[in-house]
Coordinates of C-alpha atoms and ligand atoms in Angstrom, one line a residue:
X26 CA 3.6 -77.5 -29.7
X27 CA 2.9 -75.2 -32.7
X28 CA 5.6 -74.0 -35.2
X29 CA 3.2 -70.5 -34.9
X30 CA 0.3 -70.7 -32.9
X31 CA -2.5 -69.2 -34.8
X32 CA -5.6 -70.5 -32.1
X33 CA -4.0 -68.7 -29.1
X34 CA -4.6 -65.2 -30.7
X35 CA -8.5 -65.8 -31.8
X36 CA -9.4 -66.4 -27.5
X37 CA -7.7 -62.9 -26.8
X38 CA -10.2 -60.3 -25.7
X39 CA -10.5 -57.6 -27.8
X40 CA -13.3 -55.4 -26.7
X41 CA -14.8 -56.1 -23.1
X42 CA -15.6 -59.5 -22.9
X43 CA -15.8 -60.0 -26.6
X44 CA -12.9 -62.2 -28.4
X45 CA -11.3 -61.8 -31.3
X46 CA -12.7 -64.8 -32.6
X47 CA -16.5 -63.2 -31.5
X48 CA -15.8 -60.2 -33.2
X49 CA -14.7 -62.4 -36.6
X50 CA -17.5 -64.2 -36.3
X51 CA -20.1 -61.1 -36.2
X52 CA -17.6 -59.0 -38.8
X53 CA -18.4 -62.2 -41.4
X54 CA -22.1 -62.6 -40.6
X55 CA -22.0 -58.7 -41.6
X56 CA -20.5 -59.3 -44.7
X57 CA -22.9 -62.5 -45.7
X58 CA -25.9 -60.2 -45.1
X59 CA -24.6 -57.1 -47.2
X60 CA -23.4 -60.0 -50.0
X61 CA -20.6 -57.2 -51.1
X62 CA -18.1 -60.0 -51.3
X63 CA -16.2 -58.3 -54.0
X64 CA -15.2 -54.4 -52.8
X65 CA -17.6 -54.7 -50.2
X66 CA -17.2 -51.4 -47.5
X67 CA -15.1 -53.7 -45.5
X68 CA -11.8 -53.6 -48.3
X69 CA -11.9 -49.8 -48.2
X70 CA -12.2 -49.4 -44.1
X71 CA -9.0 -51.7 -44.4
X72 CA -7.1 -49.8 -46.8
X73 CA -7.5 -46.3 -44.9
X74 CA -6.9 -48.1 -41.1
X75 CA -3.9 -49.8 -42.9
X76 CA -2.6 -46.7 -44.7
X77 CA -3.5 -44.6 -41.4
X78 CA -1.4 -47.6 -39.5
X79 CA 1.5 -47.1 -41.6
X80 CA 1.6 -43.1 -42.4
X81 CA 1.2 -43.7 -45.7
X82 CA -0.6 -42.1 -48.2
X83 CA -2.4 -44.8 -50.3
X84 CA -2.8 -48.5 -49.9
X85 CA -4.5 -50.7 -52.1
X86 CA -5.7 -54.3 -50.6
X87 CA -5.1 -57.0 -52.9
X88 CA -5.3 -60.6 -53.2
X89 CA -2.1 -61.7 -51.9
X90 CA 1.6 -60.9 -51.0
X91 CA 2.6 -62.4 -54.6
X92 CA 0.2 -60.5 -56.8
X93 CA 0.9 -57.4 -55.0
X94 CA 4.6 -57.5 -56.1
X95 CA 3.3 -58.7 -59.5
X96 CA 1.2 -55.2 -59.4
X97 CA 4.0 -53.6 -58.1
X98 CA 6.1 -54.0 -61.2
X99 CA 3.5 -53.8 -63.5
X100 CA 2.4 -50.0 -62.2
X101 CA 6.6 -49.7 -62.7
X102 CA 6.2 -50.9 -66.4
X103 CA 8.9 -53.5 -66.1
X104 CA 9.1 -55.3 -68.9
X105 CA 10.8 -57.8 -70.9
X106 CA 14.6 -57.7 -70.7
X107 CA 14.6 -55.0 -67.6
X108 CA 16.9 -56.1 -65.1
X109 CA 16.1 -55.8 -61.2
X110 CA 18.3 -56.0 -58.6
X111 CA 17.6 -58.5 -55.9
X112 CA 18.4 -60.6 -53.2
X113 CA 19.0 -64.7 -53.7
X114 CA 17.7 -65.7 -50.1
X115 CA 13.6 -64.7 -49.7
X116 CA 10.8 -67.1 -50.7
X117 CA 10.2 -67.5 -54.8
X118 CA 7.7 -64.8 -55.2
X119 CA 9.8 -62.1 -55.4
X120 CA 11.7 -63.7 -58.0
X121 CA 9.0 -65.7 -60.2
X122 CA 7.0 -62.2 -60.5
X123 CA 9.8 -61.0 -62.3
X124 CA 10.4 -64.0 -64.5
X125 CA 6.2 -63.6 -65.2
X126 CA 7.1 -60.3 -67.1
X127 CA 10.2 -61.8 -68.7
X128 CA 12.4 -59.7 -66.7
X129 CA 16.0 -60.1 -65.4
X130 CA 16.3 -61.1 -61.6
X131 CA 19.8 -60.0 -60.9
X132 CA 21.2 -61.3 -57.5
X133 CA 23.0 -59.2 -54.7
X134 CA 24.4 -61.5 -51.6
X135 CA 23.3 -60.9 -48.4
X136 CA 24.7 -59.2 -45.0
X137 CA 25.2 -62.2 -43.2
X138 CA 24.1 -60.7 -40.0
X139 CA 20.9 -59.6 -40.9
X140 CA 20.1 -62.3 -44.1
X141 CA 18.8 -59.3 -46.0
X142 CA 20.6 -57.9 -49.4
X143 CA 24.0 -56.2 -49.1
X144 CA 23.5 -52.2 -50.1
X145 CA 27.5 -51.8 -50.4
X146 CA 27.2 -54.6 -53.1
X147 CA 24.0 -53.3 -55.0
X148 CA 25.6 -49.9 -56.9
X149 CA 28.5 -52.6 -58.9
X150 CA 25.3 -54.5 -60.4
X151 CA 23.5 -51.4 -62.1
X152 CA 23.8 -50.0 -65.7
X153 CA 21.0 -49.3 -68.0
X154 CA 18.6 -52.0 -68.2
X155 CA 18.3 -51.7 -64.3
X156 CA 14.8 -50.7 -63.9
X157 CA 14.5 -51.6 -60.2
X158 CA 15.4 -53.0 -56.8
X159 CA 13.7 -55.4 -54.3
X160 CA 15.3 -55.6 -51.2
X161 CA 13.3 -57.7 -49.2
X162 CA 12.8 -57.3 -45.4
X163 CA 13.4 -61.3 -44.2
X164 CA 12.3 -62.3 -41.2
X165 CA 10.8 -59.6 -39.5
X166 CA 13.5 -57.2 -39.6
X167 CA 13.7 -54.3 -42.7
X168 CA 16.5 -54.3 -45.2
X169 CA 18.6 -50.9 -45.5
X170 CA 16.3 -49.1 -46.8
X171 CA 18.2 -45.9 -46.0
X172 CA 20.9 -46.8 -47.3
X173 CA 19.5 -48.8 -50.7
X174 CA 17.2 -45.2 -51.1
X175 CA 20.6 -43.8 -51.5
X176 CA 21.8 -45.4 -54.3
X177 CA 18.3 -45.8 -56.0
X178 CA 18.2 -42.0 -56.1
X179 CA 21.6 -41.3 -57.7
X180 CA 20.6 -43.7 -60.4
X181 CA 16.8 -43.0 -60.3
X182 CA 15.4 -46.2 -60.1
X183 CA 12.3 -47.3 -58.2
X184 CA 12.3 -49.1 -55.1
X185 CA 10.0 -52.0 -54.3
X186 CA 9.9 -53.6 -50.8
X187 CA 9.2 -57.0 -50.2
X188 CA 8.0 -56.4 -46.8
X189 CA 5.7 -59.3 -47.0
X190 CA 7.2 -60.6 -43.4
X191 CA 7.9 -56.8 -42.0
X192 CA 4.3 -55.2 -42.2
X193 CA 4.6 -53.5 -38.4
X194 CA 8.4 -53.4 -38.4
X195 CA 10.6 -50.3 -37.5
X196 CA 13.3 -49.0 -39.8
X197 CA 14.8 -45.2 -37.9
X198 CA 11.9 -45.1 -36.5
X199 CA 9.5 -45.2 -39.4
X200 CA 7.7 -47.9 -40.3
X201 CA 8.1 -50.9 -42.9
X202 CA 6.0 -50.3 -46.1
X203 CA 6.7 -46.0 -45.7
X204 CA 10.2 -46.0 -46.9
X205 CA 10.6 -46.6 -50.0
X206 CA 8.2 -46.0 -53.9
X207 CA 6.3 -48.5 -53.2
X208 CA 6.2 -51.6 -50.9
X209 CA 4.9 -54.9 -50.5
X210 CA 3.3 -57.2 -48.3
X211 CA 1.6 -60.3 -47.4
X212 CA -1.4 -61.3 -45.1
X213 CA -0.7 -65.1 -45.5
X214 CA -2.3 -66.5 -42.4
X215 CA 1.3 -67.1 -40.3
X216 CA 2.9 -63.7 -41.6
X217 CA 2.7 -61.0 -38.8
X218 CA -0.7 -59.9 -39.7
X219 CA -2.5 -63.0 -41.2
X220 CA -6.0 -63.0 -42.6
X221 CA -8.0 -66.4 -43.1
X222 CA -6.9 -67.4 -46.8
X223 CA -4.5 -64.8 -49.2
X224 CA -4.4 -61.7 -49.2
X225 CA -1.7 -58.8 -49.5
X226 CA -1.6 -54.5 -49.8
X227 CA 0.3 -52.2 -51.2
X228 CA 1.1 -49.1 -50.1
X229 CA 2.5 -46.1 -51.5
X230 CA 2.8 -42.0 -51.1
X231 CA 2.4 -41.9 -55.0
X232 CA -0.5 -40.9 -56.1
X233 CA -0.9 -41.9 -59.5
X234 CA 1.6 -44.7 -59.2
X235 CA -1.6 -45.6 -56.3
X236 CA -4.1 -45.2 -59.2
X237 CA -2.6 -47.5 -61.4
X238 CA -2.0 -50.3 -59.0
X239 CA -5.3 -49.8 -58.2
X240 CA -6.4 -50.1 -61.5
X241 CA -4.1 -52.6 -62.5
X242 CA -5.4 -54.6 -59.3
X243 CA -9.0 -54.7 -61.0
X244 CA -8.9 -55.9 -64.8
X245 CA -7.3 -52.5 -65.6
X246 CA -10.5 -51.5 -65.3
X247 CA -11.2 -47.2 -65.9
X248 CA -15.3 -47.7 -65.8
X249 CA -17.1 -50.6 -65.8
X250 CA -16.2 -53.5 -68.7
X251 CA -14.1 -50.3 -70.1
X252 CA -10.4 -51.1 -70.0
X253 CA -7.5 -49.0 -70.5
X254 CA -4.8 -51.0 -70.0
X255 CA -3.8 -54.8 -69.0
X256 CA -4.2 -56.1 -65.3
X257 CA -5.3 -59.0 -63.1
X258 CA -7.7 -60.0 -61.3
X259 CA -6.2 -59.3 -57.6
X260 CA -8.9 -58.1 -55.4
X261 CA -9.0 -58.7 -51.6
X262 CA -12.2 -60.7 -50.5
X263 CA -14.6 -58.5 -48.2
X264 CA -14.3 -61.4 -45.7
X265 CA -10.5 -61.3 -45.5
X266 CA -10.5 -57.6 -45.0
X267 CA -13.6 -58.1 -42.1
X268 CA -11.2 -59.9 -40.6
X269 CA -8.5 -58.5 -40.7
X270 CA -9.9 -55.2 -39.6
X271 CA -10.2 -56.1 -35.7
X272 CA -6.7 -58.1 -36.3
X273 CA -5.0 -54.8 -36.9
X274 CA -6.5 -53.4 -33.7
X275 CA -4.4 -55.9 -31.8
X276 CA -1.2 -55.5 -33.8
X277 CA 0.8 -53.3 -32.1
X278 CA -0.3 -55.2 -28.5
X279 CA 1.6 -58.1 -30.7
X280 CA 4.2 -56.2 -31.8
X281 CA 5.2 -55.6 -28.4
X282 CA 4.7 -59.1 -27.4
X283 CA 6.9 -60.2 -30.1
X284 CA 9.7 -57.8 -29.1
X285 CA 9.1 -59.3 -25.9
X286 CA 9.3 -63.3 -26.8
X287 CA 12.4 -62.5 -29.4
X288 CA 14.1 -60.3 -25.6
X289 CA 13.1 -63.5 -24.0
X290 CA 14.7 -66.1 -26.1
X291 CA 17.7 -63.9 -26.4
X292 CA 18.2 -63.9 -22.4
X293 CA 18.0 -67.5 -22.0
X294 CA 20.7 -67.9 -25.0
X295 CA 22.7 -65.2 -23.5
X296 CA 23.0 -67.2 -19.7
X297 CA 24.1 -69.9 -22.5
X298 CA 27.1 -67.9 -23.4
X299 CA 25.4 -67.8 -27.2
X300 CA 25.4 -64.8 -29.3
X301 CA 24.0 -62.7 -31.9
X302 CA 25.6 -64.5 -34.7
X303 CA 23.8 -67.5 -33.5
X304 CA 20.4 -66.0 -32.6
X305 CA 18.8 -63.0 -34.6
X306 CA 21.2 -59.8 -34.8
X307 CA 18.8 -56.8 -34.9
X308 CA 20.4 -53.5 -36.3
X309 CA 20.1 -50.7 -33.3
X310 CA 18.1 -48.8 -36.1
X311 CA 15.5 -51.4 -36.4
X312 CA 12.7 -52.6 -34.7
X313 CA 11.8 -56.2 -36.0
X314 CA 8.4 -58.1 -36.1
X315 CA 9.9 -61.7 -35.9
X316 CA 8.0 -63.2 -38.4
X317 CA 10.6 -65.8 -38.1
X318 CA 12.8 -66.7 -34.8
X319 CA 15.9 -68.1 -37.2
X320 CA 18.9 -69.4 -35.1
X321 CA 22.3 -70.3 -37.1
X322 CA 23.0 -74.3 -36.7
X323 CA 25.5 -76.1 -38.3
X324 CA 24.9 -79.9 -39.1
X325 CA 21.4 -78.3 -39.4
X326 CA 19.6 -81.5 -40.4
X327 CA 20.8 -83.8 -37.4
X328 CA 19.3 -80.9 -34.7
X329 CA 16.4 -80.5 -37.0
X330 CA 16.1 -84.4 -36.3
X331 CA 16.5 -83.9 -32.5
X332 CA 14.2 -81.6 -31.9
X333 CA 11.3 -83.5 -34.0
X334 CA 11.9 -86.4 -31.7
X335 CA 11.5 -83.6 -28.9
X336 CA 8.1 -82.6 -30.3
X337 CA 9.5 -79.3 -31.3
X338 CA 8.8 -78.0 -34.7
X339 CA 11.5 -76.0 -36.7
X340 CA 11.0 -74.9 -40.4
X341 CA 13.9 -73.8 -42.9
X342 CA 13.5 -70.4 -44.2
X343 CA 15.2 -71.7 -47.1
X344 CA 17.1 -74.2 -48.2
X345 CA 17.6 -73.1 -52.0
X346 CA 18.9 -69.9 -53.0
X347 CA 16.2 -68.5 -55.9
X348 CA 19.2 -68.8 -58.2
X349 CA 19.4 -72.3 -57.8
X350 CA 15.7 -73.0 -57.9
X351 CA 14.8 -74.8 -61.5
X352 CA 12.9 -71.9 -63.4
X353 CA 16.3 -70.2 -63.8
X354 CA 18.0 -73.6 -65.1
X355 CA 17.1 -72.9 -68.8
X356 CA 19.5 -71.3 -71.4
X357 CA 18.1 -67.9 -71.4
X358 CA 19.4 -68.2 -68.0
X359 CA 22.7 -68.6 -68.4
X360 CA 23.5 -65.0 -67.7
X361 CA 21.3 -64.9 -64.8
X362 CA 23.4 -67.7 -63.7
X363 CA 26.5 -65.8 -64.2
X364 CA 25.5 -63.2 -62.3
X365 CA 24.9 -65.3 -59.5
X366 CA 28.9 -66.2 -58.6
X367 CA 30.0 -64.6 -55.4
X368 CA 26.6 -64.9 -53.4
X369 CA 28.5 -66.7 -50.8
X370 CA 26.8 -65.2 -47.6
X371 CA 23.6 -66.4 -49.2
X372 CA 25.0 -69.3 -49.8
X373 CA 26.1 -70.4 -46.0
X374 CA 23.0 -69.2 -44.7
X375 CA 20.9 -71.1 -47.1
X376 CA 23.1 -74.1 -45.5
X377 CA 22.8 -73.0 -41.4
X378 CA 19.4 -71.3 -40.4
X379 CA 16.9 -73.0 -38.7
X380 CA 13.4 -71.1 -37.6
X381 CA 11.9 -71.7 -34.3
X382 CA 8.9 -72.0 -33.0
X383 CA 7.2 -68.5 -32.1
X384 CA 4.2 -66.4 -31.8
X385 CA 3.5 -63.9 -29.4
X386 CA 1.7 -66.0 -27.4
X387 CA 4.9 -68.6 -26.9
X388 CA 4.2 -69.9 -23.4
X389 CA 7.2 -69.4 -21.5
X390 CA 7.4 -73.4 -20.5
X391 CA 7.5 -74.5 -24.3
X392 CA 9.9 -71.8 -25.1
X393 CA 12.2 -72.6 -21.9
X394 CA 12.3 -76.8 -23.2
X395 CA 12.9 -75.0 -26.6
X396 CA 16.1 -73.6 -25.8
X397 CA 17.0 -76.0 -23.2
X398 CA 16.9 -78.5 -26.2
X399 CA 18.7 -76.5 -28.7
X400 CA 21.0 -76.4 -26.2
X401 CA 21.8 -80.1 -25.8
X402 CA 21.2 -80.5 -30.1
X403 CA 24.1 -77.9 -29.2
X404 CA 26.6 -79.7 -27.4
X405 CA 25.6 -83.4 -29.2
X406 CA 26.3 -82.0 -32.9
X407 CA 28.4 -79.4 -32.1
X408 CA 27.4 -76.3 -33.8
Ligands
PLP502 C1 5.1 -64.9 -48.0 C2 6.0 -64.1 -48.9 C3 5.6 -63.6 -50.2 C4 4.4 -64.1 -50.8 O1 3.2 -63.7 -50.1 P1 1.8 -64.6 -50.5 O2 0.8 -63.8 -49.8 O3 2.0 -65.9 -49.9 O4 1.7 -64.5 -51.9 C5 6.5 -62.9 -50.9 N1 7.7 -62.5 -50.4 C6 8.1 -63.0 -49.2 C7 9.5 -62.6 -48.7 C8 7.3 -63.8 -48.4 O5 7.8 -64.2 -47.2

């Protein structure tokens, strides 16, 4: 069994008999005869399917999830000394971005029902040096964006979501990467839409704040070898956007299926007598993606253990808060570190979740031994 099965989805049939894996196949063979493999056609059919996808106005394809937060805040001008508000419990991008430009992570704990960043505990933490916030959208299922829009208004600060496991999620109906001034994502190849290697977008309604990332995004380049201002090199390939071009066509088939995997696991832990502080807890104004099936175990390692033995594979989605990780240990930290008492949601979960396996194309028999063995993990460890 697969932790995410990423073969299942390339023998689906996508047009007639054609599979998704033929249709790759011919999309790449265009691409090596055109040789565009820098802004070839392909990366700007992506952007306007993806923008037209999402309803939003502009998105900008770029090298991957990390550099297009790194963009993000660049386009933003954060800077040196600029504090943005955060949340402790997401993977180390979103924080070592802001470290990159010498700015101030600042750390919010989490709603420990959903594992994303507490908006009741996010107005306390700004003053003037806050120049943004990152709520990141863990697991599948948006933060509250609504209600972090709110505050981000009163105070005028710019919103950047981290949606870099959310791309096709719901949030009152609307979807993930619309909400907020600009937002994030990631097409690592397990993320809900993967490409073949790295690659990320960003979208926004924006217009110039579009431009910039999109100039930012390429050398901060105005014309050719003229440059106004600095960027990066953070380009999509052609080939990761020829293939990710028929993925989209079968995203919101997988959407659904995912919804439909997640409703299965839940029944089968419901005839258990578990509940939703065990398995994922799903706001009723939310639609997730599931990028992650995450369970709450405690003595975590010992059923982590059991289920190896089982042949099931389970991943931690994560063990270290960002304010523990090293690259805030040094002395210009301390503050950072100070600001860090009291994330003690983050702090449990960081101890207690455990991902299982999922994709939409979970067979029903490996998910049934799945739960059947969490189950027994269950009444062995006692959690
Ligand atoms: C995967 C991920 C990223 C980074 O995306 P890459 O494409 O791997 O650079 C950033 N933030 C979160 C929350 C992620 O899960």
């Amino acid at each position: 069994m697969n932790f995410i099965d990423l073969e299942a989805q390339l023998n689906i049939k996508l047009e007639g008999d054609k599979t998704l894996r033929n249709i790759i196949d011919l999309n790449i063979s265009r691409v090596l005869n055109h040789t565009k493999f820098i802004c070839g056609p392909e990366v700007n059919q992506l952007e306007n399917d993806l923008a037209h996808f999402i309803d939003v106005k502009n998105c900008v394809a770029v090298s991957s999830g990390t550099d297009a937060l790194l963009i993000s805040l660049m386009a933003l001008d954060i800077n040196q000394g600029d504090e943005v508000i955060t949340t402790p419990f997401s993977f180390i991008s979103t924080v070592e971005v802001l470290l990159l430009l010498k700015a101030k992570p600042v750390f919010v704990d989490i709603d420990p029902k959903t594992f994303n960043i507490d908006p009741k505990k996010i107005e306390e933490k700004i003053n003037e040096n806050t120049k943004a916030i990152i709520p990141v959208s863990l697991y599948g299922q948006t933060a509250d964006l609504k209600a972090i829009n709110l505050i981000a208004e009163k105070y005028k600060i710019p919103v950047i979501e981290d949606a870099a496991q959310s791309f096709g999620a719901m949030h009152h109906n609307k979807f993930s990467c619309s909400q907020t001034t600009i937002a994030t994502t990631s097409f690592f190849p397990s993320k809900p839409l993967g490409c073949y290697g790295d690659g990320g977008a960003i979208f926004t309604n924006n217009d110039s704040l579009a431009d910039r990332v999109r100039r930012i995004s390429k050398h901060g380049q105005t014309k050719r070898y003229i440059h106004s201002e600095i960027g990066i090199n953070g380009r999509l390939d052609t080939i990761q956007a020829a293939i990710l071009t028929p993925k989209l066509k079968l995203f919101e088939k997988e959407i659904f299926l995912r919804n439909e995997i997640a409703k299965r696991y839940e029944n089968k832990f419901d005839k258990l007598g578990y509940s939703n502080s065990f398995y994922p807890f799903i706001e009723n104004f939310n639609k997730s993606v599931f990028a992650q099936y995450t369970i709450r175990v405690k003595n975590r390692f010992k059923v982590q253990e059991f289920l190896k033995s089982k042949g099931i594979p389970t991943a931690i989605h994560y063990p270290c808060l960002l304010n523990e990780q090293e690259i805030l240990s040094d002395s210009n930290t301390e503050k950072i570190k100070k600001n860090s008492e009291n994330l003690i949601f983050a702090k449990e979960a960081s101890k207690e979740v455990l991902s299982l396996p999922f994709s939409p194309y979970l067979k029903e028999i490996d998910q049934d031994l799945i739960v059947e063995k969490v189950h027994e993990a269950n009444l062995m460890f006692n959690f």
